[in-house]
mmCIF file of N, CA and C and ligand atoms in Angstrom:
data_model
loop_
_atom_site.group_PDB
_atom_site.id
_atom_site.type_symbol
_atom_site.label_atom_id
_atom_site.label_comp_id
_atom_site.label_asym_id
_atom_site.label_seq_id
_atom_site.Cartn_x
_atom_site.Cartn_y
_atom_site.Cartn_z
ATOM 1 N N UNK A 1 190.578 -81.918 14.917
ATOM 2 C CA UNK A 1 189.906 -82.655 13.846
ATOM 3 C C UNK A 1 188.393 -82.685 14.078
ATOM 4 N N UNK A 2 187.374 -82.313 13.080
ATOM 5 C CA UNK A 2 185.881 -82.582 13.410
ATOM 6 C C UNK A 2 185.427 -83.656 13.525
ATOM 7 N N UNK A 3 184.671 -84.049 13.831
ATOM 8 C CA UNK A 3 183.661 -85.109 14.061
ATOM 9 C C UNK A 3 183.394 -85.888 12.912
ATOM 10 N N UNK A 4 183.378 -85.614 11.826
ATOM 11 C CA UNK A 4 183.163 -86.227 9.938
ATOM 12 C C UNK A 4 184.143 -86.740 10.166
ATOM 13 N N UNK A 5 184.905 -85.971 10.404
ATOM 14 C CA UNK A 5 186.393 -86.603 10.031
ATOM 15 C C UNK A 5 187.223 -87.830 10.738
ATOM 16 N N UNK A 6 186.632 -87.324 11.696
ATOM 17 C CA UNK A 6 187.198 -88.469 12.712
ATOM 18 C C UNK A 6 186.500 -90.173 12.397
ATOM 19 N N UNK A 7 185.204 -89.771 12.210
ATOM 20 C CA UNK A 7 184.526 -91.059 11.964
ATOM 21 C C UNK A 7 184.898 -91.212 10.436
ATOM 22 N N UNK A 8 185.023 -90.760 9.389
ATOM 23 C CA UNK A 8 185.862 -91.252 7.455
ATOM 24 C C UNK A 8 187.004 -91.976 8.602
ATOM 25 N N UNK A 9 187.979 -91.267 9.303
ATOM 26 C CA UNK A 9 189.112 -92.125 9.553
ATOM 27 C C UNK A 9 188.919 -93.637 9.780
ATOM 28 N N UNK A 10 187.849 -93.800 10.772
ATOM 29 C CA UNK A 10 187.756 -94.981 11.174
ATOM 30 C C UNK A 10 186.721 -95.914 10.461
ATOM 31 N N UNK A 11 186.154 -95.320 9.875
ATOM 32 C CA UNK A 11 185.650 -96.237 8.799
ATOM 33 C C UNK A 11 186.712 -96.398 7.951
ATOM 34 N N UNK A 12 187.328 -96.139 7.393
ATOM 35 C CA UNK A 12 188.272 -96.421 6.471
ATOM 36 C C UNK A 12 189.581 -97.638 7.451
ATOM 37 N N UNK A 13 189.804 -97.510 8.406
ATOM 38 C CA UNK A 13 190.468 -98.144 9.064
ATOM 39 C C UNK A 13 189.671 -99.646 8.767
ATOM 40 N N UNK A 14 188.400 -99.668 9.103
ATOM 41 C CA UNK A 14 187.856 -100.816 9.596
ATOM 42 C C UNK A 14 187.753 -101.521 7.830
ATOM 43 N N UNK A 15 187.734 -100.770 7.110
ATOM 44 C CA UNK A 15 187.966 -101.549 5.539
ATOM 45 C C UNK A 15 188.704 -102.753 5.327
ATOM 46 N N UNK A 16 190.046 -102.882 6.293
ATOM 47 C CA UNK A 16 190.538 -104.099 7.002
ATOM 48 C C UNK A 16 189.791 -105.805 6.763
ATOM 49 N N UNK A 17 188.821 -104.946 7.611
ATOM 50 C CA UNK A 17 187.710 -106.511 7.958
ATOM 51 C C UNK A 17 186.872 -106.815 6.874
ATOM 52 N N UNK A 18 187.016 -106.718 5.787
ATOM 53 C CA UNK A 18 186.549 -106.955 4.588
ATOM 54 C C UNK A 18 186.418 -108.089 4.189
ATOM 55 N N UNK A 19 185.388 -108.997 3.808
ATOM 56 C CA UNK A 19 185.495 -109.992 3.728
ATOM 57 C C UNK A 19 185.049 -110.614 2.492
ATOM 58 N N UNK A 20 185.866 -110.302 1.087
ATOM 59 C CA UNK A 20 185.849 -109.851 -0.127
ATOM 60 C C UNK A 20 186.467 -110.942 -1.055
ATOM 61 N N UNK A 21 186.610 -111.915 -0.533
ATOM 62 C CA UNK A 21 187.753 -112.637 -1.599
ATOM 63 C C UNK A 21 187.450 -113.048 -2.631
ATOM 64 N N UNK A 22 186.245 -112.857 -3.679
ATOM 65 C CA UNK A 22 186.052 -112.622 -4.548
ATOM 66 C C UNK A 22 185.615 -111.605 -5.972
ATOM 67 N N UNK A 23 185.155 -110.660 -5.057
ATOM 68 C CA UNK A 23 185.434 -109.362 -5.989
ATOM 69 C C UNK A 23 186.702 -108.903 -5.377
ATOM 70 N N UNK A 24 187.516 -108.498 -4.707
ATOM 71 C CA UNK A 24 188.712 -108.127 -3.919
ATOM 72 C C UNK A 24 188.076 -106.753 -3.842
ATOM 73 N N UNK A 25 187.079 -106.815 -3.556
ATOM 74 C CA UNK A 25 186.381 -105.042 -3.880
ATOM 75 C C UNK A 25 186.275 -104.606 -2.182
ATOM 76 N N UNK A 26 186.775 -103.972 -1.105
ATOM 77 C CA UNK A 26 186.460 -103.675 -0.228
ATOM 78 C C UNK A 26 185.804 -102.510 0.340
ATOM 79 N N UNK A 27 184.591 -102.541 1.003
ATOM 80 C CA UNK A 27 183.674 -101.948 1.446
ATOM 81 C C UNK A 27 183.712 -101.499 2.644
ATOM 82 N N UNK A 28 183.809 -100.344 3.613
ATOM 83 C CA UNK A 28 183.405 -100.211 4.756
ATOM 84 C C UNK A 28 182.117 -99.073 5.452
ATOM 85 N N UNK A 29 181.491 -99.666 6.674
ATOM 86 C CA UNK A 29 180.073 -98.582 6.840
ATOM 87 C C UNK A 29 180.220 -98.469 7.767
ATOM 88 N N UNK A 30 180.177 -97.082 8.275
ATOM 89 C CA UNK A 30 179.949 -96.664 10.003
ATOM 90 C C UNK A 30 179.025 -95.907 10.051
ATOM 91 N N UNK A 31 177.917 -96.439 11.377
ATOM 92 C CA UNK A 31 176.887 -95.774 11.266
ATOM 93 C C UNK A 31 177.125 -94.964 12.709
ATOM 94 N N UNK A 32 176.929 -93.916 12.964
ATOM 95 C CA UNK A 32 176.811 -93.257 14.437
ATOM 96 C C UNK A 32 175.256 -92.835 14.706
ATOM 97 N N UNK A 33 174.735 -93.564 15.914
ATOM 98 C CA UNK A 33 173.249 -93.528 16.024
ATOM 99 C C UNK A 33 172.860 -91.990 16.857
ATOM 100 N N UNK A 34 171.362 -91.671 16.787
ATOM 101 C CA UNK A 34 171.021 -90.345 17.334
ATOM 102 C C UNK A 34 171.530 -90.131 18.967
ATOM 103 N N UNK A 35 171.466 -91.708 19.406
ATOM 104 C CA UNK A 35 172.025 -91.850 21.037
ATOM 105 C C UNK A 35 173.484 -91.638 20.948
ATOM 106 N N UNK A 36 174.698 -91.247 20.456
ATOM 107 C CA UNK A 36 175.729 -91.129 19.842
ATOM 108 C C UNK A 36 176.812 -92.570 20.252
ATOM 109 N N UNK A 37 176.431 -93.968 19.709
ATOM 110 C CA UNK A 37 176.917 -94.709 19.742
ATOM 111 C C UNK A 37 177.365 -95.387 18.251
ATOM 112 N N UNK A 38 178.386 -96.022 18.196
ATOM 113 C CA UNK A 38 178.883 -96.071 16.586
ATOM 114 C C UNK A 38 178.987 -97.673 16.395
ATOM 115 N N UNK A 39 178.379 -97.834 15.495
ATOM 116 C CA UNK A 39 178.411 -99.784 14.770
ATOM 117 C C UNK A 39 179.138 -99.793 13.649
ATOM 118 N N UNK A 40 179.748 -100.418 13.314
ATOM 119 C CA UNK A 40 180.711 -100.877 12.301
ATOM 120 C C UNK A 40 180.089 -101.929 11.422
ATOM 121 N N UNK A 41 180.662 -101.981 9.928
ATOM 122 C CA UNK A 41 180.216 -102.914 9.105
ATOM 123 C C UNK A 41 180.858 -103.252 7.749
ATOM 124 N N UNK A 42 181.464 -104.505 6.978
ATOM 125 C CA UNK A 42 182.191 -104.241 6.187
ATOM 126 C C UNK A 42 180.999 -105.461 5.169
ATOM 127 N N UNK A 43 181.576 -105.620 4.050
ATOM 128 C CA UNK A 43 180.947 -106.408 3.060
ATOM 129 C C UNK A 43 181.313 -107.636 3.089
ATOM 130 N N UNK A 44 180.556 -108.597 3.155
ATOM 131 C CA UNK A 44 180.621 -110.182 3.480
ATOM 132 C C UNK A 44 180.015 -111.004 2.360
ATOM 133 N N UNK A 45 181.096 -111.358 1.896
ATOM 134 C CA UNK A 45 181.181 -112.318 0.542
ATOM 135 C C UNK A 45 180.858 -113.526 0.822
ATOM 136 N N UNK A 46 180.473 -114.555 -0.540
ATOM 137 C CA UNK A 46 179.881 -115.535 0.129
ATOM 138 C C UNK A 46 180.369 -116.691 -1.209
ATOM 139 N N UNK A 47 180.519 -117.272 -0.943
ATOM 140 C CA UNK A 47 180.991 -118.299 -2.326
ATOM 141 C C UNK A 47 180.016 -118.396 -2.995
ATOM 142 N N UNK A 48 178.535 -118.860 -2.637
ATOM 143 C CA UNK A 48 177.679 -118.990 -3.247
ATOM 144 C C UNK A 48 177.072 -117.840 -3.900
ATOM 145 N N UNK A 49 178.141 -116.360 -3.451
ATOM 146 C CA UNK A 49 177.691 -115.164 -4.024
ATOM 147 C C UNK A 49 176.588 -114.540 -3.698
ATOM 148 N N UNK A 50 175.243 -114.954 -4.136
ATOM 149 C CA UNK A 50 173.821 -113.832 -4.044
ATOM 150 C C UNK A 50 173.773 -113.758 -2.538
ATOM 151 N N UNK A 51 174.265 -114.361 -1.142
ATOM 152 C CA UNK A 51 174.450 -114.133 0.172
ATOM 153 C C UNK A 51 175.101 -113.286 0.613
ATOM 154 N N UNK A 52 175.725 -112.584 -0.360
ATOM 155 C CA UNK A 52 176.792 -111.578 0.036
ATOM 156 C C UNK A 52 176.108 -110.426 0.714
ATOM 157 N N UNK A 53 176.406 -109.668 1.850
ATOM 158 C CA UNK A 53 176.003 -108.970 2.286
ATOM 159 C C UNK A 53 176.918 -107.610 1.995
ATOM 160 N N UNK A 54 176.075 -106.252 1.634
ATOM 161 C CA UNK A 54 177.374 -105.234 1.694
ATOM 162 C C UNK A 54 177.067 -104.264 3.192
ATOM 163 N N UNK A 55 178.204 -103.749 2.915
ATOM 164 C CA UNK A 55 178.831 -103.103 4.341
ATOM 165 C C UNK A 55 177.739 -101.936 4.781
ATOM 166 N N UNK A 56 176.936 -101.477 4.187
ATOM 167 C CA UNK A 56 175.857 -100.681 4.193
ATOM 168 C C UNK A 56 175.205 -101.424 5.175
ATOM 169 N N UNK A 57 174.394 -102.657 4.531
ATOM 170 C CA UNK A 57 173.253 -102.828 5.575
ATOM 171 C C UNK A 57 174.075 -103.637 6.785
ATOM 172 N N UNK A 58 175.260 -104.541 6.644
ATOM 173 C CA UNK A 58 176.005 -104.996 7.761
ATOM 174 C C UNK A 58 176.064 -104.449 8.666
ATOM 175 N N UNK A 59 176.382 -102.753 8.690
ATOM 176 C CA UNK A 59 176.635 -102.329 9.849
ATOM 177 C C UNK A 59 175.182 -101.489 10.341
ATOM 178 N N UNK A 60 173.970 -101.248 9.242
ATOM 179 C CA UNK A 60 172.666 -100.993 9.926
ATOM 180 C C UNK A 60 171.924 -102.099 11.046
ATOM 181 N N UNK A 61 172.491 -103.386 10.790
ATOM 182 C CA UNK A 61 172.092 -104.505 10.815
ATOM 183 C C UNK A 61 173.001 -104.704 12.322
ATOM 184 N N UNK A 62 173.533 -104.386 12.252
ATOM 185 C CA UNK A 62 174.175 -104.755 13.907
ATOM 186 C C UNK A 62 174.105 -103.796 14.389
ATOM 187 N N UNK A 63 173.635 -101.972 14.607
ATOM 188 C CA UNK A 63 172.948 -101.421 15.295
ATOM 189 C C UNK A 63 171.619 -101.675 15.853
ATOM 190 N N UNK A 64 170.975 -101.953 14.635
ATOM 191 C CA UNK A 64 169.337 -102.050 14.501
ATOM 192 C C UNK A 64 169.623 -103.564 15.675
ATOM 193 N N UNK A 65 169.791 -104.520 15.054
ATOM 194 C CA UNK A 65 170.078 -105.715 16.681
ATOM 195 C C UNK A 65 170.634 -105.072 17.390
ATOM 196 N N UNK A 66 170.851 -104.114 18.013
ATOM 197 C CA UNK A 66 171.277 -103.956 19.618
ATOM 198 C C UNK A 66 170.556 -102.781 19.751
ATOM 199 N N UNK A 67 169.300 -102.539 19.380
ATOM 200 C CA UNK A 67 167.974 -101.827 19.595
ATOM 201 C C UNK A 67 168.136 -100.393 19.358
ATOM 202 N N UNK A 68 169.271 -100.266 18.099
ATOM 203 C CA UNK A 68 168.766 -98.596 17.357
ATOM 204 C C UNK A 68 168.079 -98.668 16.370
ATOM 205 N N UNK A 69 167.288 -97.637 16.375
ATOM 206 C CA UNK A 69 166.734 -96.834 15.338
ATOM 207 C C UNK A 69 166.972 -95.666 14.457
ATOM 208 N N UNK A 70 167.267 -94.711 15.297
ATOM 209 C CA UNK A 70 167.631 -93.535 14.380
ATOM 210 C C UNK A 70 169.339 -93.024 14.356
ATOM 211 N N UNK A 71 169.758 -92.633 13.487
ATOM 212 C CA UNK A 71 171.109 -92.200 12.758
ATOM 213 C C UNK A 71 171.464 -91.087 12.560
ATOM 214 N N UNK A 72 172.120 -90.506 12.969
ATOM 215 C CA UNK A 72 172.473 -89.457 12.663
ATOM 216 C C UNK A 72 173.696 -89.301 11.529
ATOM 217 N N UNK A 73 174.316 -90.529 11.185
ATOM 218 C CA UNK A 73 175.348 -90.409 10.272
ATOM 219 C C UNK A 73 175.599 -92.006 9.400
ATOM 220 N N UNK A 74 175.725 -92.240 8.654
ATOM 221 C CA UNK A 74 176.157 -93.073 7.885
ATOM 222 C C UNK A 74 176.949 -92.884 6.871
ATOM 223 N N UNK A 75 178.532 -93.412 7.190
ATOM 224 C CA UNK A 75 179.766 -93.542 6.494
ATOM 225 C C UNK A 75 180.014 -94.211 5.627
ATOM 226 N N UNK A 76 180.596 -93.685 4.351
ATOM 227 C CA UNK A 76 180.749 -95.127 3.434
ATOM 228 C C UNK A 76 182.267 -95.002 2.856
ATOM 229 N N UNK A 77 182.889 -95.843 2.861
ATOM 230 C CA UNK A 77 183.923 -95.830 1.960
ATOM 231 C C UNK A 77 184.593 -97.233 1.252
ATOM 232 N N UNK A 78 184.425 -97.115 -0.333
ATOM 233 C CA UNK A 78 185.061 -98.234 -0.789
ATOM 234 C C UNK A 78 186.396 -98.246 -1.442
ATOM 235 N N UNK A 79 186.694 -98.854 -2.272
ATOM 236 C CA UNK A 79 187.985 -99.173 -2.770
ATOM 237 C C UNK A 79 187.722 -98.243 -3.967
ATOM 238 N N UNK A 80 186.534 -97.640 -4.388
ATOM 239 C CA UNK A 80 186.700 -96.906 -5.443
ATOM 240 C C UNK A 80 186.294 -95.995 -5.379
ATOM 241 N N UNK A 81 187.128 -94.650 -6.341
ATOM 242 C CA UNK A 81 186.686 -93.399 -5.590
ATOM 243 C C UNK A 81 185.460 -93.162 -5.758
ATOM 244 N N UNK A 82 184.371 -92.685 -4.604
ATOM 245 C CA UNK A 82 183.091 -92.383 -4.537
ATOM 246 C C UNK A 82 182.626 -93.228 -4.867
ATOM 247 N N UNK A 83 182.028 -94.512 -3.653
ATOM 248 C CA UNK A 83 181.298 -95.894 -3.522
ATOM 249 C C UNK A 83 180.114 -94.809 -3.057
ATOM 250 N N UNK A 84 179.031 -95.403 -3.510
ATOM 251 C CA UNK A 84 178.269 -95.032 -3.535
ATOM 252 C C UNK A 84 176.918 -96.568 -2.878
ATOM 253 N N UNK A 85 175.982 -96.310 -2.095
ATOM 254 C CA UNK A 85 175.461 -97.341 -2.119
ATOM 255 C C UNK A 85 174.365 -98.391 -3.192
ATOM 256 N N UNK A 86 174.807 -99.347 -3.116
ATOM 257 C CA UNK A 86 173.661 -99.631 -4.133
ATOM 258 C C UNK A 86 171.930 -99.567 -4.026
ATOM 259 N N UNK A 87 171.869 -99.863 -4.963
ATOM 260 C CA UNK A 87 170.214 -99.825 -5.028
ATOM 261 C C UNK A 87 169.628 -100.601 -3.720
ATOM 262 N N UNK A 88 169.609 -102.207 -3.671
ATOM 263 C CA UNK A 88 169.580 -102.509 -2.505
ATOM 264 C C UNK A 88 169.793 -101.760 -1.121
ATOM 265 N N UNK A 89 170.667 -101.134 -0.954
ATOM 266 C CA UNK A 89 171.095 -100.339 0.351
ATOM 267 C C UNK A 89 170.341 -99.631 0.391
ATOM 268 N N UNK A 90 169.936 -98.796 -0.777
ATOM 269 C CA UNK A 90 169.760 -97.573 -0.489
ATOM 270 C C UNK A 90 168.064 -97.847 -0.079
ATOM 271 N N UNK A 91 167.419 -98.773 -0.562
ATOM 272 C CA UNK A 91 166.448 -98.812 0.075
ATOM 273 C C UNK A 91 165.932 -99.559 1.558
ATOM 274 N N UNK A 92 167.160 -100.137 1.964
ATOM 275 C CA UNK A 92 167.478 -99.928 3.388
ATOM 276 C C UNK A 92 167.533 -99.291 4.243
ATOM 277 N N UNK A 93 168.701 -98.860 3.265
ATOM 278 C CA UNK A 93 168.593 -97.344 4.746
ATOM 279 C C UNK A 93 167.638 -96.416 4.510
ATOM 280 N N UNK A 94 166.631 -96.605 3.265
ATOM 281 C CA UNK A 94 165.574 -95.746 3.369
ATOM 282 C C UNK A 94 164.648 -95.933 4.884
ATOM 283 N N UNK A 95 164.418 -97.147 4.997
ATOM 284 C CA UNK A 95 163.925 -97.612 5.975
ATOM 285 C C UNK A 95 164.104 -96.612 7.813
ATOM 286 N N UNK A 96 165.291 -96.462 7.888
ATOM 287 C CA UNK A 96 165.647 -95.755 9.276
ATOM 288 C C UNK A 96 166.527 -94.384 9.007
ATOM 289 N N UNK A 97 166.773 -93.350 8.142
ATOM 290 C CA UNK A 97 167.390 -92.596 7.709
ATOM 291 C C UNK A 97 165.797 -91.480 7.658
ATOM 292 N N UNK A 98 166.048 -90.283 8.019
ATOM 293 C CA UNK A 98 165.582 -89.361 8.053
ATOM 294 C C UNK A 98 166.465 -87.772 7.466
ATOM 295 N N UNK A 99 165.310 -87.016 7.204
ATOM 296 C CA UNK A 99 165.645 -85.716 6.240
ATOM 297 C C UNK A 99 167.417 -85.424 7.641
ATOM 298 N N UNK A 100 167.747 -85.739 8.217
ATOM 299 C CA UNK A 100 168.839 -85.095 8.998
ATOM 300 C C UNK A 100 169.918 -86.543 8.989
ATOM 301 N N UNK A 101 169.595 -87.244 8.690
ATOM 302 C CA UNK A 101 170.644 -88.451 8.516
ATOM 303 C C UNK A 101 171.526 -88.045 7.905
ATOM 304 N N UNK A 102 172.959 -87.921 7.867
ATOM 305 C CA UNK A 102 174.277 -87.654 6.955
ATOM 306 C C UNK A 102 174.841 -88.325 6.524
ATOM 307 N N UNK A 103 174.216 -89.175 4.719
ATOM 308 C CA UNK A 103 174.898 -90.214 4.318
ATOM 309 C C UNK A 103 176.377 -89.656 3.887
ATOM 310 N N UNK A 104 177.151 -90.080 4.304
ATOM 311 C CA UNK A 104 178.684 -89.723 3.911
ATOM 312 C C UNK A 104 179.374 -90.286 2.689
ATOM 313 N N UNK A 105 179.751 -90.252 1.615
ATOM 314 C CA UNK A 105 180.333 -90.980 0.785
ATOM 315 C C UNK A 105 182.112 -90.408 0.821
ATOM 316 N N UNK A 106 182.720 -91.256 1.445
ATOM 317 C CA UNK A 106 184.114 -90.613 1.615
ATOM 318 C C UNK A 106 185.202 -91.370 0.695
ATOM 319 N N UNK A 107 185.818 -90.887 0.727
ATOM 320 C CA UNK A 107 187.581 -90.675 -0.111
ATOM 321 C C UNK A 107 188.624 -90.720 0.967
ATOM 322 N N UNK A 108 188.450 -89.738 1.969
ATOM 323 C CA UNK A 108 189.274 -89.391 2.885
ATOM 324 C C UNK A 108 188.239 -88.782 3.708
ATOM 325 N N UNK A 109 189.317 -88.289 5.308
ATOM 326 C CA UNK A 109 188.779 -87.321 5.939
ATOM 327 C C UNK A 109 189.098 -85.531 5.198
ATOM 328 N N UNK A 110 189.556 -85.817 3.767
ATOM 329 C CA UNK A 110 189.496 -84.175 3.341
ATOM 330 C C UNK A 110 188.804 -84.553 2.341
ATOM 331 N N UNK A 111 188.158 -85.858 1.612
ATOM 332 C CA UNK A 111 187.513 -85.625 0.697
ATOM 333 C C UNK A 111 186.397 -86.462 0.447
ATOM 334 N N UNK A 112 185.449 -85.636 0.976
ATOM 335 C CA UNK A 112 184.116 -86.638 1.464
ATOM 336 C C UNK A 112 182.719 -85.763 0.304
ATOM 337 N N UNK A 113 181.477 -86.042 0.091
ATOM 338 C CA UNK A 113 180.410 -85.759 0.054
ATOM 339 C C UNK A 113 179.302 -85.990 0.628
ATOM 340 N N UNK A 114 178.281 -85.163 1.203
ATOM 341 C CA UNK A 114 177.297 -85.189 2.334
ATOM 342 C C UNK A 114 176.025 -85.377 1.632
ATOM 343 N N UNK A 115 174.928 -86.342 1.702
ATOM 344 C CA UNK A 115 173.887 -86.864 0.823
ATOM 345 C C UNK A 115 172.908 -86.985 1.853
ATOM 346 N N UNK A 116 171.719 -86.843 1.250
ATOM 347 C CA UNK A 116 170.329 -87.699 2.699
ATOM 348 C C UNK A 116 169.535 -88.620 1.691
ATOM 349 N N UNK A 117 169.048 -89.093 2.361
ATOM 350 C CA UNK A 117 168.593 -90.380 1.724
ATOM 351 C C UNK A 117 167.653 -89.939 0.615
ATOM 352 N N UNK A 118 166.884 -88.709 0.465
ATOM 353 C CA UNK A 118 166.068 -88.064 -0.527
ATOM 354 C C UNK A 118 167.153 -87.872 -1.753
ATOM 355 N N UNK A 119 168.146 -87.423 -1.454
ATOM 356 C CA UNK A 119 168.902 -87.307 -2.494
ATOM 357 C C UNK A 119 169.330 -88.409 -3.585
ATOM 358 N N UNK A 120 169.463 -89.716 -2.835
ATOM 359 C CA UNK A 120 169.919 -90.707 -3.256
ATOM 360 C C UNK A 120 168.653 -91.361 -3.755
ATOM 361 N N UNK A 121 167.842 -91.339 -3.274
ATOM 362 C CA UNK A 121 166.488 -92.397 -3.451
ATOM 363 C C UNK A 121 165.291 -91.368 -2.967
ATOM 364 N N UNK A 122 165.354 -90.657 -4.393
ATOM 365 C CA UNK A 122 164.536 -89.897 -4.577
ATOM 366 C C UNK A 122 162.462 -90.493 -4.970
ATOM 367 N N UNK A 123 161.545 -89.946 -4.514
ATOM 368 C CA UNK A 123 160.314 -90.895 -4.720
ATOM 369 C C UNK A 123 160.242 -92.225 -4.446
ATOM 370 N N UNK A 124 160.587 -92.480 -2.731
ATOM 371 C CA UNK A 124 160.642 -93.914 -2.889
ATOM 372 C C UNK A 124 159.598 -94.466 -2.066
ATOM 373 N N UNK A 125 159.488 -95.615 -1.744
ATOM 374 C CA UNK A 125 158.642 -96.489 -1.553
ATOM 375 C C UNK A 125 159.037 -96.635 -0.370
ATOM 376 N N UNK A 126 158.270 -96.541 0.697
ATOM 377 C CA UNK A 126 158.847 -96.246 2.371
ATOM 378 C C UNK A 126 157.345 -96.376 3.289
ATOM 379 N N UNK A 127 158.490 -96.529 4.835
ATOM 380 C CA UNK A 127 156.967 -96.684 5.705
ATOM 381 C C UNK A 127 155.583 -96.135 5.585
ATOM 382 N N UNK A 128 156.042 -94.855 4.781
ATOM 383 C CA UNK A 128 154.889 -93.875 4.944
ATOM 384 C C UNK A 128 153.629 -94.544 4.490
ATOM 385 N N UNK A 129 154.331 -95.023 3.189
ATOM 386 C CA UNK A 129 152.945 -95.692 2.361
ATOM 387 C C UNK A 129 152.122 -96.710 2.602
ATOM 388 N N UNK A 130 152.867 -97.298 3.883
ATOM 389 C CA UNK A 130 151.892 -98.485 4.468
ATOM 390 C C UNK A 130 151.286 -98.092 5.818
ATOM 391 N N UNK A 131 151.196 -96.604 5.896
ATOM 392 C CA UNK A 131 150.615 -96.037 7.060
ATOM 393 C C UNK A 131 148.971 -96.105 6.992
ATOM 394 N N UNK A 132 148.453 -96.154 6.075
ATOM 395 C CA UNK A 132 146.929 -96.157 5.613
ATOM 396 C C UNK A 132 146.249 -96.987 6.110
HETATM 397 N N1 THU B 1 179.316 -103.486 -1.994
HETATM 398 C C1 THU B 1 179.062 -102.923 -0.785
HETATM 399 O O1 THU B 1 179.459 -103.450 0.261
HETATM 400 N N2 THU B 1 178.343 -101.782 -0.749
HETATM 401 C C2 THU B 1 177.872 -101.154 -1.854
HETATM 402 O O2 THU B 1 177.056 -100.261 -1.736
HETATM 403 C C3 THU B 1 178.361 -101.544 -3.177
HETATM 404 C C4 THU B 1 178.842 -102.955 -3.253
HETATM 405 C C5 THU B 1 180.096 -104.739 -2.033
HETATM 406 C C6 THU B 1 179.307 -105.962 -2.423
HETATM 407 C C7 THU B 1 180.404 -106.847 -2.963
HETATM 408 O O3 THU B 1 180.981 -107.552 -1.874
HETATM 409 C C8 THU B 1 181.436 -105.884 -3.517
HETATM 410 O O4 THU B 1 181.145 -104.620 -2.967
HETATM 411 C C9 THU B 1 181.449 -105.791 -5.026
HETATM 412 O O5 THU B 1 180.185 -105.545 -5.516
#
């Protein structure tokens, strides 16, 4: 089994820990960092709602606290075919995602699509521009 594949499996496993009980919509994110260590992350609902966190930045968010930076992969899989991240996310992970980052949008380990963050969030608004 390759390496994509192995990590769709276990992101999809970890969809489990979903913590959804009001959209019943479940989300899961695995990020594998350039040091090849892997963080997990699912979507965290909130009664009060606008606190809700999704599984995108959850699991950037508990790499990035235990002092990563760069990615070599980010997994996504939701309850519907081809979750895609939202707007929010995506300008997240604009933040630490580079031209070699492999956003994953999976189905399965046979039915995935491979994205970089240019693709998704095309002309965006990023560190660069506050380099001046
Ligand atoms: N959600 C994610 O976790 N990631 C996305 O990119 C899309 C939306 C979550 C947020 C909410 O808990 C549920 O899916 C329905 O919007």
């Amino acid at each position: 089994m390759k390496e994509i594949e192995k990590l769709i499996e276990e992101t999809i496993k970890n969809k489990k820990n979903s913590y959804s009980p009001y959209s019943n919509f479940r989300v899961s994110a695995l990020v594998k960092t350039k040091s090849g260590k892997i963080f997990k992350g699912v979507n965290i609902e909130n009664a009060a709602y606008s606190p809700t966190i999704c599984a995108e930045r959850s699991a950037l968010a508990s790499a990035i606290s235990n002092g990563e930076r760069e990615f070599s992969y980010i997994i996504i899989n939701g309850d519907s075919k081809d979750t895609f991240p939202c707007g929010v996310c995506r300008q997240f992970i604009r933040e630490f995602a580079d031209c070699d980052t492999k956003i994953v949008i999976a189905n399965s380990a046979d039915d995935y699509k491979i994205y970089t963050i240019e693709d998704l969030l095309p002309h965006s608004f990023s560190k660069k521009d506050l380099e001046n």
